[in-house]
């Protein structure tokens, strides 16, 4: 597990590939909307597409607002409430 992005609006945690777990065969990402207190975990082909899109975005040297705008594209699919343990 590796925190790869953190702003006032979002945080993104990367989970490395784990061939012993089907859900993490290609790794995965947890994207959290902090003010909305919701998150999504993506794995498999979605995680691979996310990784590719992030790499393209990083190549353009984005600022935090641009990166947050990119992550806002996932807002509609974030249905899991963030619960602290």
PDB file of C-alpha atoms in Angstrom:
ATOM      1  CA  UNK A   1       0.000   0.000   0.000  1.00  0.00           C
ATOM      2  CA  UNK A   2       1.403   3.362  -1.057  1.00  0.00           C
ATOM      3  CA  UNK A   3      -0.165   6.839  -0.792  1.00  0.00           C
ATOM      4  CA  UNK A   4       0.458   8.288  -4.250  1.00  0.00           C
ATOM      5  CA  UNK A   5      -1.664  11.457  -4.106  1.00  0.00           C
ATOM      6  CA  UNK A   6      -3.051  13.613  -1.329  1.00  0.00           C
ATOM      7  CA  UNK A   7      -4.826  16.969  -1.545  1.00  0.00           C
ATOM      8  CA  UNK A   8      -7.556  18.703   0.443  1.00  0.00           C
ATOM      9  CA  UNK A   9     -10.125  17.102  -1.904  1.00  0.00           C
ATOM     10  CA  UNK A  10      -8.785  13.618  -2.739  1.00  0.00           C
ATOM     11  CA  UNK A  11      -6.334  10.950  -1.753  1.00  0.00           C
ATOM     12  CA  UNK A  12      -5.234   7.960  -3.825  1.00  0.00           C
ATOM     13  CA  UNK A  13      -3.690   4.820  -2.396  1.00  0.00           C
ATOM     14  CA  UNK A  14      -2.020   2.299  -4.677  1.00  0.00           C
ATOM     15  CA  UNK A  15      -2.100  -1.404  -3.796  1.00  0.00           C
ATOM     16  CA  UNK A  16       0.649  -3.424  -5.434  1.00  0.00           C
ATOM     17  CA  UNK A  17      -0.008  -6.494  -7.526  1.00  0.00           C
ATOM     18  CA  UNK A  18      -0.591  -9.685  -5.551  1.00  0.00           C
ATOM     19  CA  UNK A  19      -0.965 -12.825  -7.649  1.00  0.00           C
ATOM     20  CA  UNK A  20      -2.353 -14.705  -4.644  1.00  0.00           C
ATOM     21  CA  UNK A  21      -5.455 -12.479  -4.627  1.00  0.00           C
ATOM     22  CA  UNK A  22      -7.606 -12.337  -7.757  1.00  0.00           C
ATOM     23  CA  UNK A  23      -8.790  -8.775  -7.000  1.00  0.00           C
ATOM     24  CA  UNK A  24      -5.184  -7.540  -6.825  1.00  0.00           C
ATOM     25  CA  UNK A  25      -3.685  -9.541  -9.685  1.00  0.00           C
ATOM     26  CA  UNK A  26      -2.999  -6.250 -11.514  1.00  0.00           C
ATOM     27  CA  UNK A  27      -2.859  -4.127  -8.385  1.00  0.00           C
ATOM     28  CA  UNK A  28      -5.523  -1.659  -7.424  1.00  0.00           C
ATOM     29  CA  UNK A  29      -6.316   1.865  -6.324  1.00  0.00           C
ATOM     30  CA  UNK A  30      -8.479   3.372  -3.637  1.00  0.00           C
ATOM     31  CA  UNK A  31      -9.691   6.864  -4.520  1.00  0.00           C
ATOM     32  CA  UNK A  32     -11.208   8.840  -1.669  1.00  0.00           C
ATOM     33  CA  UNK A  33     -13.263  12.027  -1.897  1.00  0.00           C
ATOM     34  CA  UNK A  34     -12.473  13.600   1.471  1.00  0.00           C
ATOM     35  CA  UNK A  35     -15.239  16.241   1.706  1.00  0.00           C
ATOM     36  CA  UNK A  36     -17.818  13.763   0.355  1.00  0.00           C
ATOM     37  CA  UNK A  37     -16.593  11.059   2.753  1.00  0.00           C
ATOM     38  CA  UNK A  38     -16.849   8.388   0.084  1.00  0.00           C
ATOM     39  CA  UNK A  39     -14.466   6.179  -1.835  1.00  0.00           C
ATOM     40  CA  UNK A  40     -14.062   3.591  -4.530  1.00  0.00           C
ATOM     41  CA  UNK A  41     -11.630   0.715  -4.969  1.00  0.00           C
ATOM     42  CA  UNK A  42     -10.723  -0.135  -8.540  1.00  0.00           C
ATOM     43  CA  UNK A  43      -8.807  -3.201  -9.690  1.00  0.00           C
ATOM     44  CA  UNK A  44      -8.195  -5.256 -12.810  1.00  0.00           C
ATOM     45  CA  UNK A  45      -8.670  -3.593 -16.187  1.00  0.00           C
ATOM     46  CA  UNK A  46     -10.089  -0.459 -14.544  1.00  0.00           C
ATOM     47  CA  UNK A  47      -6.917  -0.127 -12.446  1.00  0.00           C
ATOM     48  CA  UNK A  48      -4.763  -0.617 -15.536  1.00  0.00           C
ATOM     49  CA  UNK A  49      -6.694   2.092 -17.410  1.00  0.00           C
ATOM     50  CA  UNK A  50      -6.461   4.406 -14.385  1.00  0.00           C
ATOM     51  CA  UNK A  51      -2.690   3.851 -14.193  1.00  0.00           C
ATOM     52  CA  UNK A  52      -2.299   4.658 -17.898  1.00  0.00           C
ATOM     53  CA  UNK A  53      -4.396   7.815 -17.621  1.00  0.00           C
ATOM     54  CA  UNK A  54      -2.448   8.956 -14.555  1.00  0.00           C
ATOM     55  CA  UNK A  55       0.838   8.414 -16.387  1.00  0.00           C
ATOM     56  CA  UNK A  56      -0.412  10.557 -19.301  1.00  0.00           C
ATOM     57  CA  UNK A  57      -1.589  13.241 -16.895  1.00  0.00           C
ATOM     58  CA  UNK A  58       1.711  13.271 -15.009  1.00  0.00           C
ATOM     59  CA  UNK A  59       3.570  13.696 -18.313  1.00  0.00           C
ATOM     60  CA  UNK A  60       1.749  17.032 -18.730  1.00  0.00           C
ATOM     61  CA  UNK A  61       3.089  18.225 -15.346  1.00  0.00           C
ATOM     62  CA  UNK A  62      -0.349  18.994 -13.835  1.00  0.00           C
ATOM     63  CA  UNK A  63      -0.989  21.177 -10.827  1.00  0.00           C
ATOM     64  CA  UNK A  64      -3.164  20.011  -7.919  1.00  0.00           C
ATOM     65  CA  UNK A  65      -6.314  21.563  -9.403  1.00  0.00           C
ATOM     66  CA  UNK A  66      -5.843  19.676 -12.682  1.00  0.00           C
ATOM     67  CA  UNK A  67      -5.195  16.407 -10.870  1.00  0.00           C
ATOM     68  CA  UNK A  68      -8.260  16.938  -8.665  1.00  0.00           C
ATOM     69  CA  UNK A  69     -10.325  17.658 -11.792  1.00  0.00           C
ATOM     70  CA  UNK A  70      -9.153  14.342 -13.243  1.00  0.00           C
ATOM     71  CA  UNK A  71     -10.133  12.492 -10.057  1.00  0.00           C
ATOM     72  CA  UNK A  72     -13.518  14.251 -10.045  1.00  0.00           C
ATOM     73  CA  UNK A  73     -14.316  12.077 -13.053  1.00  0.00           C
ATOM     74  CA  UNK A  74     -14.700   9.201 -10.572  1.00  0.00           C
ATOM     75  CA  UNK A  75     -17.153  11.061  -8.303  1.00  0.00           C
ATOM     76  CA  UNK A  76     -20.228   9.474  -9.888  1.00  0.00           C
ATOM     77  CA  UNK A  77     -19.045   5.947  -9.121  1.00  0.00           C
ATOM     78  CA  UNK A  78     -17.973   6.594  -5.533  1.00  0.00           C
ATOM     79  CA  UNK A  79     -20.752   4.972  -3.522  1.00  0.00           C
ATOM     80  CA  UNK A  80     -18.867   3.514  -0.573  1.00  0.00           C
ATOM     81  CA  UNK A  81     -18.907   5.668   2.570  1.00  0.00           C
ATOM     82  CA  UNK A  82     -15.568   6.198   4.272  1.00  0.00           C
ATOM     83  CA  UNK A  83     -15.665   4.517   7.672  1.00  0.00           C
ATOM     84  CA  UNK A  84     -12.891   4.827  10.207  1.00  0.00           C
ATOM     85  CA  UNK A  85     -11.948   1.683  12.134  1.00  0.00           C
TER      86      UNK A  85
END
